[in-house]
Short mmCIF file of C-alpha atoms in Angstrom, two decimals:
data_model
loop_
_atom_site.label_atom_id
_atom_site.label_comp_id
_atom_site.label_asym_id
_atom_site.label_seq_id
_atom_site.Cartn_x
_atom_site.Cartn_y
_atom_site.Cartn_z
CA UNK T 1 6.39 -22.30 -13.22
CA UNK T 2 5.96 -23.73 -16.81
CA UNK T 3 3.33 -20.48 -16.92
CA UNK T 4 5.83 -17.91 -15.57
CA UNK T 5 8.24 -19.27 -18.74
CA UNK T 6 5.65 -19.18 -21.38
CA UNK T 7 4.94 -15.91 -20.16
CA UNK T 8 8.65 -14.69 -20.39
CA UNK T 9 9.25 -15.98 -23.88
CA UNK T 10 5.99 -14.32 -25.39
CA UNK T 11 6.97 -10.99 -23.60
CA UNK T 12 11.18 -12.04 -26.01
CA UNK T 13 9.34 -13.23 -29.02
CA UNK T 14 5.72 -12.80 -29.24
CA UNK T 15 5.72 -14.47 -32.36
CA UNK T 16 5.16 -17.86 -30.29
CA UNK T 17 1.61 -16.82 -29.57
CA UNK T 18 0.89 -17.50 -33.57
CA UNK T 19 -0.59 -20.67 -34.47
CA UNK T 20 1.60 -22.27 -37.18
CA UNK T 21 0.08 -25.83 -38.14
CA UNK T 22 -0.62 -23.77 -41.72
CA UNK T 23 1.52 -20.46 -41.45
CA UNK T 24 5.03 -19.32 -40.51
CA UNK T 25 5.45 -17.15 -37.18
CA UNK T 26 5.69 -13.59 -38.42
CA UNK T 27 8.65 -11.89 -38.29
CA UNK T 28 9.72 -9.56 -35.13
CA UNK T 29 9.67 -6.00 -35.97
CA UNK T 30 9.10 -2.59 -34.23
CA UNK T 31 5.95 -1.01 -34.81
CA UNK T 32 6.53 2.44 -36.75
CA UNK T 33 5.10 5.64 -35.10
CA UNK T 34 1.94 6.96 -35.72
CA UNK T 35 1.70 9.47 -38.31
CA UNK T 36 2.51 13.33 -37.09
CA UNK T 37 0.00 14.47 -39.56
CA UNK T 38 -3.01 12.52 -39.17
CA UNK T 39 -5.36 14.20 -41.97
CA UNK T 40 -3.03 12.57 -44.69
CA UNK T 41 -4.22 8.99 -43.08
CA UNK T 42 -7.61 9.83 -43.50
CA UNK T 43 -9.21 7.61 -45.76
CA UNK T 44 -10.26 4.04 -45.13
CA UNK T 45 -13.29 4.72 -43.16
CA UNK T 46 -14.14 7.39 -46.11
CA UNK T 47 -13.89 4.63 -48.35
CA UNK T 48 -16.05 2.70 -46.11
CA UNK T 49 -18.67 4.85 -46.40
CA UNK T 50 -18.45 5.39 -50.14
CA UNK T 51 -19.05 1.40 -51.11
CA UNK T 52 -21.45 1.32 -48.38
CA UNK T 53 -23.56 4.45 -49.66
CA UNK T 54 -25.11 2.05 -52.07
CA UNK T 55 -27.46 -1.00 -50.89
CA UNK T 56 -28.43 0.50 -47.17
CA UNK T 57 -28.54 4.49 -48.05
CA UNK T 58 -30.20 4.56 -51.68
CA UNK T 59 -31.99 1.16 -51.89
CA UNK T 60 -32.84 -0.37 -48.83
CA UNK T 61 -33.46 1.92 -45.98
CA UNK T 62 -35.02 4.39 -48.43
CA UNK T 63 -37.67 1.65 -50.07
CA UNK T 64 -38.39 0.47 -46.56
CA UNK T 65 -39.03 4.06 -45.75
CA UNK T 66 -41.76 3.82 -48.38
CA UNK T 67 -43.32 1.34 -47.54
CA UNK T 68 -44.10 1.40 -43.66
CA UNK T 69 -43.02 5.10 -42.95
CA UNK T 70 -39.65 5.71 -41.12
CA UNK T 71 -40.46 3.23 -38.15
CA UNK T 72 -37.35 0.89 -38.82
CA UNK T 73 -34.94 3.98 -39.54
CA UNK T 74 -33.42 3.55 -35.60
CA UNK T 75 -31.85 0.34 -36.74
CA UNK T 76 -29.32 2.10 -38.67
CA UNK T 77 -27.58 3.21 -35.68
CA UNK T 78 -27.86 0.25 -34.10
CA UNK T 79 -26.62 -1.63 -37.30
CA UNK T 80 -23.62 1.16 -37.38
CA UNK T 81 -22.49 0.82 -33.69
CA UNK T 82 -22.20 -2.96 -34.23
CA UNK T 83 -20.08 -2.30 -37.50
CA UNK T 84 -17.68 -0.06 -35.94
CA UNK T 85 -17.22 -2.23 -33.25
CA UNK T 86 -16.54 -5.10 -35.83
CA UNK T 87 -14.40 -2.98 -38.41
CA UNK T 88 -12.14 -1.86 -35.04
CA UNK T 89 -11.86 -5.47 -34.03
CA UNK T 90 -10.63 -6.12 -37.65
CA UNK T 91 -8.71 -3.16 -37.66
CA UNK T 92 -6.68 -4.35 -34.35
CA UNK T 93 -5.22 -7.53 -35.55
CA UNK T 94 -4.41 -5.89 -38.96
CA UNK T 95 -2.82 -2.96 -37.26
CA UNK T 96 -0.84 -5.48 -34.67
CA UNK T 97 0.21 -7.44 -37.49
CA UNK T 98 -0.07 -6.14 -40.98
CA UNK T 99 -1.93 -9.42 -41.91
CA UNK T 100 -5.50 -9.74 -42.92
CA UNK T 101 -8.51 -10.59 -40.45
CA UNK T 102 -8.80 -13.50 -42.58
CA UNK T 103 -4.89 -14.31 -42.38
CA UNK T 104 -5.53 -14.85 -38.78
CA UNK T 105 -8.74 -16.82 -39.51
CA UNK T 106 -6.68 -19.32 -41.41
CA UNK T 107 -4.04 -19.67 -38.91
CA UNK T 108 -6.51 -21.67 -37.28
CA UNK T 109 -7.92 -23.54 -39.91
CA UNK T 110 -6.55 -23.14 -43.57
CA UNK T 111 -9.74 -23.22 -45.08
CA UNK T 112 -11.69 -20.43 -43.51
CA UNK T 113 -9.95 -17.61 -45.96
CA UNK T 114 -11.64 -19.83 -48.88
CA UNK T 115 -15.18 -19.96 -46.43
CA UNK T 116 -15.13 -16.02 -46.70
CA UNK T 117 -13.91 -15.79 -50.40
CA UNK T 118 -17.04 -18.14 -51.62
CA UNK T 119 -19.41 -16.21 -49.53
CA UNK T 120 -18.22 -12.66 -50.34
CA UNK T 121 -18.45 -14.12 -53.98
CA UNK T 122 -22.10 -15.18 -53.74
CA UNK T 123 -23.44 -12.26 -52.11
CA UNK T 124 -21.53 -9.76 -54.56
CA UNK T 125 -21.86 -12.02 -57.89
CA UNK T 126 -25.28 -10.76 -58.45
CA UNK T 127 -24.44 -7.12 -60.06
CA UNK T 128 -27.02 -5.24 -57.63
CA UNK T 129 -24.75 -1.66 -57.60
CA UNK T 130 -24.21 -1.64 -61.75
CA UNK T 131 -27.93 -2.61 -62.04
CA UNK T 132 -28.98 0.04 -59.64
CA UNK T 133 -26.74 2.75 -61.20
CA UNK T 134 -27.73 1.68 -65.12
CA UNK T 135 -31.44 1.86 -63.49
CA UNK T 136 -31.09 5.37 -62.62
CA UNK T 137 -28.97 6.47 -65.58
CA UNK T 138 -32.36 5.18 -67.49
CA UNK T 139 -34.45 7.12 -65.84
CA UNK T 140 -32.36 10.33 -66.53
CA UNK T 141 -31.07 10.04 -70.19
CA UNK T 142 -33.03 7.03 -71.45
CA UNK T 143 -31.77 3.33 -72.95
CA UNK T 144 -31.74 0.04 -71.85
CA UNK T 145 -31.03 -0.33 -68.12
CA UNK T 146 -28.99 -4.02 -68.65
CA UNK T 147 -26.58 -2.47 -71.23
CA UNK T 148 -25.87 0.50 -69.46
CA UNK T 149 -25.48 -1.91 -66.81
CA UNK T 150 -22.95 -3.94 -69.13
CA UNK T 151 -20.80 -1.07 -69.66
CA UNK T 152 -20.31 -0.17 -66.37
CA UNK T 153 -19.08 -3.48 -65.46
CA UNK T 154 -16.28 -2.82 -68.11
CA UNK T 155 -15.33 0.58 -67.21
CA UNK T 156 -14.51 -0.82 -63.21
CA UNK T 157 -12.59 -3.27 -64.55
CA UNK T 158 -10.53 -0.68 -66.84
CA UNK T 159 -9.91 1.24 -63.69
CA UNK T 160 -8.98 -1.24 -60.93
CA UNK T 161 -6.60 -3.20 -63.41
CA UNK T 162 -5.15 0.00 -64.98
CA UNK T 163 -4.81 2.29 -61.72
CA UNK T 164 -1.12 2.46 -60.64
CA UNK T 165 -2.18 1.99 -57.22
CA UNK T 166 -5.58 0.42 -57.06
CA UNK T 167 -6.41 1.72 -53.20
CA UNK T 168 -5.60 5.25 -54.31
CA UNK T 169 -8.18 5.49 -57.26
CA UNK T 170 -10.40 3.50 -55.23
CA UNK T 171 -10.01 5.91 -52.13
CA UNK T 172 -10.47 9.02 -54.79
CA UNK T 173 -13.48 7.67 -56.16
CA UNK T 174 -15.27 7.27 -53.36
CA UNK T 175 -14.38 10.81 -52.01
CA UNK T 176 -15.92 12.35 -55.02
CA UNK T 177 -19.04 10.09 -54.01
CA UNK T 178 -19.56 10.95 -50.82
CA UNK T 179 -18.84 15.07 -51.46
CA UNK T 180 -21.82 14.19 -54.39
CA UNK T 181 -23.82 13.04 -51.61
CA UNK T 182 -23.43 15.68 -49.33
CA UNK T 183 -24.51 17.97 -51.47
CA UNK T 184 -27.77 16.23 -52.52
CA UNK T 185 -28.13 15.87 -48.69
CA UNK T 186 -27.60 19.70 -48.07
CA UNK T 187 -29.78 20.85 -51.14
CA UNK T 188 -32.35 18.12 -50.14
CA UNK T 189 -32.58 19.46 -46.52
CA UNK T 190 -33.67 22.52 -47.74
CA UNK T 191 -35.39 22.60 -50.36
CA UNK T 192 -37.31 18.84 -50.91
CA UNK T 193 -38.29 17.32 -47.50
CA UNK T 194 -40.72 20.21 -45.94
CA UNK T 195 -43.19 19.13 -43.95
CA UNK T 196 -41.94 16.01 -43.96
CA UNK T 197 -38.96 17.38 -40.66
CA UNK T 198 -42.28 17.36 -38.37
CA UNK T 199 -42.36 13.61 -38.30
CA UNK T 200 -38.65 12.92 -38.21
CA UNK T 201 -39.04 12.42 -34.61
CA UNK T 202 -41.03 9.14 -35.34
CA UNK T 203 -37.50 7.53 -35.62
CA UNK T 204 -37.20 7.50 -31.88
CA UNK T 205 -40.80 7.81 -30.59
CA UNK T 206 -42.09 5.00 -32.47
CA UNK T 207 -39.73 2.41 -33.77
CA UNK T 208 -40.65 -0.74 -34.97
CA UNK T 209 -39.32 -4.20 -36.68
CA UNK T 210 -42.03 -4.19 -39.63
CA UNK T 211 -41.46 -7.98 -40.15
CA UNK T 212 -44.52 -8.83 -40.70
CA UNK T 213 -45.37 -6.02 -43.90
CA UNK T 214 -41.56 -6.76 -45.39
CA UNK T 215 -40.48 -9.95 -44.12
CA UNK T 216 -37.39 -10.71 -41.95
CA UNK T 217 -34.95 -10.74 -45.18
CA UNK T 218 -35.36 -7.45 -46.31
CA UNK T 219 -34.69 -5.79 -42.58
CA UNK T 220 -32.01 -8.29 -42.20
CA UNK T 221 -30.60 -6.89 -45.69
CA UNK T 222 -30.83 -3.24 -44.18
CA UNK T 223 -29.32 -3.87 -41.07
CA UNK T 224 -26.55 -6.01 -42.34
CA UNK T 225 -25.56 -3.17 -45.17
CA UNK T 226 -26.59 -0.04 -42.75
CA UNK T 227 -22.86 1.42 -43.69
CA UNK T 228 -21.26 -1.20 -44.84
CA UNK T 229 -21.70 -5.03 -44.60
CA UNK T 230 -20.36 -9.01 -44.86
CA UNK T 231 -16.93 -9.14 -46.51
CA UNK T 232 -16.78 -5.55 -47.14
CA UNK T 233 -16.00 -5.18 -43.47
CA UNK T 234 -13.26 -7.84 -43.11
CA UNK T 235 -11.64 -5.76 -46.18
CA UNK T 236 -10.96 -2.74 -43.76
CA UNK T 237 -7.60 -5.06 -43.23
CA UNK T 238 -6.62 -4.05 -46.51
CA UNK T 239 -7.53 -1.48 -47.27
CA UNK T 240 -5.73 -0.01 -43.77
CA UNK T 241 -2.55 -2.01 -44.41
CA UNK T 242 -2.68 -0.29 -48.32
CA UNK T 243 -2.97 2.90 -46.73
CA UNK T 244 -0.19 2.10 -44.36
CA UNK T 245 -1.71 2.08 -40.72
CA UNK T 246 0.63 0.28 -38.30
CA UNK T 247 2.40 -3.03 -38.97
CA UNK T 248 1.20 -2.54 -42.73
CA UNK T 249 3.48 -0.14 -43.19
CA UNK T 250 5.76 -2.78 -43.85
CA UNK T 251 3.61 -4.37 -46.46
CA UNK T 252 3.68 -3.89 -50.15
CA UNK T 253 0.04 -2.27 -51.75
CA UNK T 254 -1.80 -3.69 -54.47
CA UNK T 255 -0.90 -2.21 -58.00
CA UNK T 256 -1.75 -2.23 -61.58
CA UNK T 257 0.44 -5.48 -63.64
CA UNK T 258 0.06 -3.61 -66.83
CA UNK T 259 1.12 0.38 -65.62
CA UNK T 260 3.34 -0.42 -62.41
CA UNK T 261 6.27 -2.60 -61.06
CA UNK T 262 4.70 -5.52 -58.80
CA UNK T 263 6.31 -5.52 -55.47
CA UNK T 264 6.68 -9.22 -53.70
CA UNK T 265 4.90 -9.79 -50.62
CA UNK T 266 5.72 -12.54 -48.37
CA UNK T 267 2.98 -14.96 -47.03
CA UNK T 268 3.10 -13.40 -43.14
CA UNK T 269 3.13 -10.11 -41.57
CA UNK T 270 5.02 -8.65 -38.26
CA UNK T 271 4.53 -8.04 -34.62
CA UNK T 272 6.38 -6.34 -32.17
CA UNK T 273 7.35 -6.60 -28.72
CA UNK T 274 5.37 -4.81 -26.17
CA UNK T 275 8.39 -2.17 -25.15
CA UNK T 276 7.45 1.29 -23.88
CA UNK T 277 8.52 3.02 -27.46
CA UNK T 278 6.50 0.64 -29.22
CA UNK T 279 2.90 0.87 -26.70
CA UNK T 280 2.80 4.34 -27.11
CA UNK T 281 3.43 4.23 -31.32
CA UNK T 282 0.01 1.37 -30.25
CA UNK T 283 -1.59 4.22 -28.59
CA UNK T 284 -1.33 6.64 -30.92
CA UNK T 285 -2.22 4.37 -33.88
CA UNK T 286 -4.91 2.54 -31.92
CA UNK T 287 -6.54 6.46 -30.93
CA UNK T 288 -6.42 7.38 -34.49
CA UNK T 289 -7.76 4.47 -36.17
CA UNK T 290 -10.95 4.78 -33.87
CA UNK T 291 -11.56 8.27 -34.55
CA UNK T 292 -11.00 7.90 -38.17
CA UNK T 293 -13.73 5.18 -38.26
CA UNK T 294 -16.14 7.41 -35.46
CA UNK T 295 -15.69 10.57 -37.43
CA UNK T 296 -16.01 8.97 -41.05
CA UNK T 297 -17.39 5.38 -41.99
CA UNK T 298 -20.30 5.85 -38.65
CA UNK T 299 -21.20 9.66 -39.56
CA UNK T 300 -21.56 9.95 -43.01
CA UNK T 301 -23.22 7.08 -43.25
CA UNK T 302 -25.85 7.88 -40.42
CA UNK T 303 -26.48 10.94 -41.85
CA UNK T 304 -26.76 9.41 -45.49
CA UNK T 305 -29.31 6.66 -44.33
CA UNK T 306 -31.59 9.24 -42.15
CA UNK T 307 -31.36 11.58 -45.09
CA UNK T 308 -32.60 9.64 -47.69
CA UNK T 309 -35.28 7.56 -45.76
CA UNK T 310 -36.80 11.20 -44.58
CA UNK T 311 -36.33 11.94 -48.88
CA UNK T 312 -38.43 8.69 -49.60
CA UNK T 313 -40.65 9.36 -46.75
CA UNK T 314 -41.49 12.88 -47.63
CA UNK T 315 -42.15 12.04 -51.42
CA UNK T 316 -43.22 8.59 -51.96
CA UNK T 317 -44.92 6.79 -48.84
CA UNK T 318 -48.38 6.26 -49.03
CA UNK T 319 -47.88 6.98 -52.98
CA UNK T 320 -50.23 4.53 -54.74
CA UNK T 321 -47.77 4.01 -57.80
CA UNK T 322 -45.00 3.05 -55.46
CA UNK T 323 -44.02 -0.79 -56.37
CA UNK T 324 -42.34 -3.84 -54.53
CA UNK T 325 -39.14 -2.41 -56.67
CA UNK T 326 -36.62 -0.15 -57.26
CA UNK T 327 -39.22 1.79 -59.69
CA UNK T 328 -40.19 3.92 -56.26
CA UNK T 329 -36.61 5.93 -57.31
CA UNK T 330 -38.28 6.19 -60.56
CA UNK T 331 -41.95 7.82 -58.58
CA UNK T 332 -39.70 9.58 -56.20
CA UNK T 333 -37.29 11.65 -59.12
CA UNK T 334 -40.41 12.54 -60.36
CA UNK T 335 -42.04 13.77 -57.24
CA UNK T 336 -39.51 15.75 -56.88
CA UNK T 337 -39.91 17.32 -60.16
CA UNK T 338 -43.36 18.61 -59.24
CA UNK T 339 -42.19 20.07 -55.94
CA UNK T 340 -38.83 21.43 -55.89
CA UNK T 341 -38.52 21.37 -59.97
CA UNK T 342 -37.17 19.29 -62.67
CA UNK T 343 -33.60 19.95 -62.38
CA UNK T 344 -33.74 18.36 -58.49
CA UNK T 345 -35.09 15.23 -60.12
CA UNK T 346 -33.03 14.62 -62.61
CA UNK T 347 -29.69 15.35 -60.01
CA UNK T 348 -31.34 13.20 -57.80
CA UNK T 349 -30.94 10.20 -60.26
CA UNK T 350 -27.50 11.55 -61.16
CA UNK T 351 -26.30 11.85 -57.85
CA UNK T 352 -27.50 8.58 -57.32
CA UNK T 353 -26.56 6.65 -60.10
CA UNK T 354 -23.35 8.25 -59.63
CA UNK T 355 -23.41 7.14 -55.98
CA UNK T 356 -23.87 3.46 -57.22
CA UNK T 357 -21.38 3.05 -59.87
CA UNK T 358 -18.85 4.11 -56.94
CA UNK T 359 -20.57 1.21 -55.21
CA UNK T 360 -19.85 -1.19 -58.06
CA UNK T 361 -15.99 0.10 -58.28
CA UNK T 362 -15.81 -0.78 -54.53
CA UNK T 363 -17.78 -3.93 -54.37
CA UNK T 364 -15.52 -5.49 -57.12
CA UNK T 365 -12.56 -4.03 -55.70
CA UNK T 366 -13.15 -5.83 -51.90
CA UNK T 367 -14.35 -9.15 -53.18
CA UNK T 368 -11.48 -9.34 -56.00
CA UNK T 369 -8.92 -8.22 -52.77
CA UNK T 370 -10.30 -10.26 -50.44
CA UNK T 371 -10.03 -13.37 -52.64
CA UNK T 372 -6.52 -12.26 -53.79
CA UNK T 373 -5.21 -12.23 -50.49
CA UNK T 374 -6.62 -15.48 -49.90
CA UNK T 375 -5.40 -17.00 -52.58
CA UNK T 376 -1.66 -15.65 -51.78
CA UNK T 377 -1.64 -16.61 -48.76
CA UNK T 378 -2.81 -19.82 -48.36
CA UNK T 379 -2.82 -21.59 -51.92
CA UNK T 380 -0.05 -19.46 -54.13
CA UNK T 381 2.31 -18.33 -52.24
CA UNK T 382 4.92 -18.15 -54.80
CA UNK T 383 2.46 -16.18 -57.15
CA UNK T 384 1.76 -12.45 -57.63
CA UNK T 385 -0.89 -11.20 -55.87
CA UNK T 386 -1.46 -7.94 -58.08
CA UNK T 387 -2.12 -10.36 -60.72
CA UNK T 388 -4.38 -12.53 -58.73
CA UNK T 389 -6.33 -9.15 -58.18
CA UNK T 390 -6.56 -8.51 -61.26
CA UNK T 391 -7.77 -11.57 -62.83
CA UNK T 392 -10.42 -11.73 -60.42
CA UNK T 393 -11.60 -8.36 -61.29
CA UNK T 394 -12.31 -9.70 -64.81
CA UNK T 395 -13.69 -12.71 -63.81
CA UNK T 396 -16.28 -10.87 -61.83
CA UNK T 397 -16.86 -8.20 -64.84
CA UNK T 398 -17.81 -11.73 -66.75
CA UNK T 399 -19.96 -13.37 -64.47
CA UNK T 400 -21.69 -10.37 -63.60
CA UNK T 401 -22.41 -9.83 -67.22
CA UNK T 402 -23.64 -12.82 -67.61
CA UNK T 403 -25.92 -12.69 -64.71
CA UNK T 404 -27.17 -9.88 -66.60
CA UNK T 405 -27.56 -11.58 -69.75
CA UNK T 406 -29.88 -14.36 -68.56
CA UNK T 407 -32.34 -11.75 -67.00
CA UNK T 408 -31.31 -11.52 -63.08
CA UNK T 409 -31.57 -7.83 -63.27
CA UNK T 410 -34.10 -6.63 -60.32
CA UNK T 411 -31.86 -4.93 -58.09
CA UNK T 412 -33.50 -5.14 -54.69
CA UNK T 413 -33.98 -8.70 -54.98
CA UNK T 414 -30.48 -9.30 -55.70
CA UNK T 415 -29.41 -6.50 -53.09
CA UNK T 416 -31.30 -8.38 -50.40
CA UNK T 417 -29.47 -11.87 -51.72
CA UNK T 418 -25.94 -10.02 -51.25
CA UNK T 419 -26.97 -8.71 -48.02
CA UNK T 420 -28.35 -11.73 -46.10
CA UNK T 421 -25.44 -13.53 -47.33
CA UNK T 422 -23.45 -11.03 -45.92
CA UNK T 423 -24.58 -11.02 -42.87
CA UNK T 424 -24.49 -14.55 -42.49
CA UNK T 425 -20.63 -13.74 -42.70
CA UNK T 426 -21.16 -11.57 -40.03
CA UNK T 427 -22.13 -13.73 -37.92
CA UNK T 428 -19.26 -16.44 -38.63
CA UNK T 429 -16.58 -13.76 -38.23
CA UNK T 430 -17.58 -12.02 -35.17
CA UNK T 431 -16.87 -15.05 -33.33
CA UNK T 432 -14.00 -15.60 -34.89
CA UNK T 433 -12.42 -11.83 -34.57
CA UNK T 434 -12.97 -12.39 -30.42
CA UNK T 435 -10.44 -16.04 -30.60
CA UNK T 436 -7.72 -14.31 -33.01
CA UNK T 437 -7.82 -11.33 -31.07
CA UNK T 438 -7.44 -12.81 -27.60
CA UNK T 439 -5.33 -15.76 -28.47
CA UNK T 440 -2.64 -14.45 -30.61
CA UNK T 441 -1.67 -10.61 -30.05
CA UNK T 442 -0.03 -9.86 -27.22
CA UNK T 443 -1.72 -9.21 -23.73
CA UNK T 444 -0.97 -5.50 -23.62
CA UNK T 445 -3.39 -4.80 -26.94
CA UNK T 446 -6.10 -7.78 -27.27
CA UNK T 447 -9.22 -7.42 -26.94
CA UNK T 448 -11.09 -7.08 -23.86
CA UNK T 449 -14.07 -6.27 -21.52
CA UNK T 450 -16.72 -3.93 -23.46
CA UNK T 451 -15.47 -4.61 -27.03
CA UNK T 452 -15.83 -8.41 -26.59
CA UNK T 453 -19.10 -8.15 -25.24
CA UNK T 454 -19.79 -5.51 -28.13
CA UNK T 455 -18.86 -8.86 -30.45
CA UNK T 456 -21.08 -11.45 -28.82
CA UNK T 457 -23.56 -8.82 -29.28
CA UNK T 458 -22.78 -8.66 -33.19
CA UNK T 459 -22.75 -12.74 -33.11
CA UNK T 460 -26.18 -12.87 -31.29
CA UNK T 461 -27.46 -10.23 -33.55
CA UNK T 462 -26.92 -11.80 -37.25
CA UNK T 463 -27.01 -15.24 -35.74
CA UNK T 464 -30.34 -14.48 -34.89
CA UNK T 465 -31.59 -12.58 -37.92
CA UNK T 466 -30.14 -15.15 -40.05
CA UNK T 467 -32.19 -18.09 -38.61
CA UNK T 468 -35.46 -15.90 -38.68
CA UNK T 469 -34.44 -15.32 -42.49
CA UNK T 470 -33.95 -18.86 -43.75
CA UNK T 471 -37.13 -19.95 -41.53
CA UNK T 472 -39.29 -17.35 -43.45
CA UNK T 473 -37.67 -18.30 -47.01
CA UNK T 474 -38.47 -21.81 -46.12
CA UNK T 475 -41.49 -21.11 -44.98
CA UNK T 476 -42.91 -18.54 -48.12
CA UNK T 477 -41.15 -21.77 -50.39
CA UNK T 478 -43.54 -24.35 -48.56
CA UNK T 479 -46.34 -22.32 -48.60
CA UNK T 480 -45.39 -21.31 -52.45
#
C-alpha cells in the first residue's frame, strides 16, 4: 500500500523523486515541444566534434598510425559507440531537467561537482591544443612555437569573455573547423593517400591493441579522446540546455559581463509530469537529440580519425625520421610536399593548426563552464555565473601560460596526461549517469535495458584501461 502511494504522488509531483539533503526539488513545469524545424537545433553534437577534432583525430590516432601501421584504428568506433551512449545518457537527465549531469551528481553528494571540476582542470591545465596549434603554425610561417602558443591563449580568452553569447561563437567556431576539415579530408582522399586505400582494409582484418610497442597510456589516451573525452562529455549538458533542448529551454545561457545583460539563474532546474502532451514533446525531443548526436558528433568524427590515420599511414610509417613526438606532423607536411606538392603541405599544417586552436577555444570553454556551473550551484548560489565563467577563462589563459613558461611544452605528452585523466572521469561518471538516471526521472523516460548495459560497458571499459595505465606508469617509474 505505502508503494501504491509513493507511486501516486511521484506520478502529482515528480519532483519527490529528487534527492534534496543538498538541493531544492525543482520546480514543476511542462516540457515545451520539440522544435518544428529541427535543422536550426543542430549544433551541439557539431560542436562536439569540433573540440574533439583535436587530441584523437590530429595527434593521437594519427601518431599511433605511424608508429605500428593502422592496426589500433578499429578502436575509434568502439571508443565512439561508448561516447554516444554516454553523451545520450548525459543528454537525458539534462533534457528531463534542464540541470547539469553534474547537478544531479551532487544531489547525491555535494562534493562530486567539485570531484569533476579538479579533474577536468588537471587534464586540460596542461595547454596540449595551443601547443599543438603554435607547433604547426611554426612549421608553416616560422617563430617560436611557445609564443605563438602564448598568444593564442590570449586571443580565446578575448573571445569567450567578449562574445555576447559565448555558446554561439563557440558553436560558429567550431563549424568553420570542421567544414576546414572536410575539405582537407576530401582533397586528401584524392589526391595524397594513393596506394595507401589498398591497405585500409587492415582496420578490420587485422586489429590489434599495440600495448606492448606504445604502452597502455597512449591507447588509453586515444580511446578516451576518439571524438571527444572526460569532462568534455559531461559538458554536452550545457551546451544542450544553451542551445535550448528540452527543460533548458527554461534556463538562462551563458553571456559576455562586459558586452551583454547577465540573466539570473536559479540553483535548480524543472521536470514535468508524465501527461500524454508532455511524453510525446519527450519523444520528439528524445528522437532528435539521438539523431543529432548519430548524424554529427559519431560521423564526423569517425570519418576524421580514419582519415587522418590512413594520411599518417600513407606518408610517414616506416619513415626513419619519424620521432616519439609531434615532429612526425612536421615529416608528414613535408612528405606531402614531395608527393602531392608544396601548397598541400603547407594547408595541411594550416588546416591543422587551425583545427587545434578551435580545440583550445573549446577546451577552455567546457572546463571554465563546467566549473562555473559548479561553482553556482553548489558553493555561490547568490553569485553570477557569467562572471564565474569568465574569470575562470582567465585563470586558465594564466596557468596555461605559465605551464608554458617553465618548459611543459611537448604536446603529446601532455595530450596523453589530459586524456588518461579524462578517462579516469569516465569511468567515475558512467556509474554515476546509470543511479541519477534510474533513481530520479520519472519511470516513463529513465534509463533502461540496452543503454544501461551500454554504461556498465563504458565503466568496465575505462575502469579497466585505467588500472592497466597506472600499473605500467608505476611500473616504467620502478624500473626508471
Amino acid at each position: 500500500m505505502a508503494t501504491t502511494d509513493r507511486n501516486d504522488a511521484v506520478s502529482t509531483d515528480p519532483s519527490q523523486l529528487f534527492p534534496t539533503r543538498y538541493l531544492p526539488r525543482p520546480e514543476v513545469r511542462d516540457l515545451p515541444a520539440p522544435p518544428a524545424k529541427q535543422w536550426r537545433y543542430v549544433g551541439p553534437g557539431i560542436v562536439a566534434a569540433g573540440v574533439g577534432l583535436a587530441s584523437g583525430e590530429f595527434i593521437l590516432f594519427p601518431y599511433i598510425a605511424s608508429q605500428v601501421g593502422l592496426v589500433f584504428v578499429w578502436a575509434a568506433l568502439l571508443g565512439l559507440i561508448t561516447q554516444y551512449f554516454l553523451n545520450m545518457e548525459i543528454e537525458r537527465y539534462t533534457l528531463a531537467t534542464g540541470e547539469t549531469a553534474i547537478t544531479g551528481f551532487s544531489r547525491l553528494w555535494k562534493h562530486w561537482g567539485l570531484v569533476f571540476a579538479i579533474l577536468a582542470y588537471f587534464a586540460n591545465v596542461w595547454p596540449a591544443w595551443a601547443t599543438s596549434s603554435a607547433t604547426l603554425i611554426s612549421y608553416a610561417f616560422g617563430g617560436s612555437a611557445a609564443v605563438i602558443a602564448v598568444v593564442i591563449l590570449v586571443v580565446v580568452g578575448l573571445i569567450l569573455t567578449l562574445a555576447p553569447v559565448v555558446y554561439n561563437a563557440l558553436e560558429r567556431a567550431q563549424m568553420i573547423k570542421v567544414a576546414a576539415v572536410l575539405v582537407l579530408i576530401l582533397v586528401g582522399a584524392l589526391v595524397a593517400i594513393g596506394p595507401a586505400w589498398a591497405d585500409a582494409p587492415q582496420i578490420v582484418t587485422r586489429p590489434g591493441f599495440p600495448a606492448a610497442e606504445l604502452g597502455f597510456a597512449v591507447l588509453m589516451g586515444a580511446l578516451a579522446f576518439a571524438g571527444a573525452g572526460g569532462g568534455q562529455n559531461l559538458v554536452q549538458s550545457n551546451w544542450i540546455r544553451d542551445k535550448g533542448f528540452g527543460m533548458g529551454h527554461y534556463v538562462p545561457k551563458i553571456v559576455s559581463p562586459l558586452t551583454k545583460e547577465v540573466e539570473a539563474r536559479g540553483r535548480v532546474g524543472y521536470v514535468f509530469l508524465p501527461t500524454e502532451q508532455n511524453m510525446t514533446h519527450w519523444r520528439g525531443w528524445w528522437r532528435f537529440a539521438n539523431r543529432e548526436q548519430l548524424y554529427t558528433f559519431v560521423l564526423i568524427s569517425f570519418v576524421s580519425i580514419v582519415f587522418m590515420s590512413l594520411l599518417a599511414y600513407a606518408t610517414v610509417f616506416g619513415n626513419d625520421a619519424v620521432q616519439n613526438n609531434i615532429s612526425f606532423l612536421q615529416v608528414e607536411g613535408r612528405v606531402l610536399m614531395e608527393r602531392v606538392g608544396t601548397w598541400f603541405g603547407y594547408f595541411f599544417w594550416i588546416v591543422g593548426a587551425v583545427a587545434l586552436f578551435s580545440a583550445a577555444l573549446g577546451i577552455v570553454d567546457y572546463t571554465s563552464r563546467l566549473a562555473a556551473d559548479v561553482l553556482k550551484t553548489m558553493y555561490f548560489p547568490d553569485a553570477s555565473e557569467s562572471k564565474i565563467y569568465a574569470g575562470l577563462v582567465w585563470g586558465l589563459v594564466v596557468v596555461g601560460i605559465i605551464v608554458i613558461s617553465l618548459g611543459f611544452s611537448q604536446p603529446i605528452t601532455l595530450a596523453v596526461i589530459s586524456a588518461c585523466t579524462g578517462g579516469t572521469m569516465m569511468f567515475i561518471y558512467s556509474a554515476l549517469l546509470i543511479v541519477v538516471n534510474r533513481k530520479m526521472l520519472p519511470k516513463e523516460i529513465r534509463i533502461s535495458g540496452p543503454r544501461i548495459a551500454a554504461l556498465v560497458w563504458s565503466f568496465l571499459l575505462f575502469g579497466v584501461l585505467a588500472v592497466l595505465t597506472v600499473y605500467q606508469q608505476i611500473g616504467n617509474l620502478i624500473g626508471g
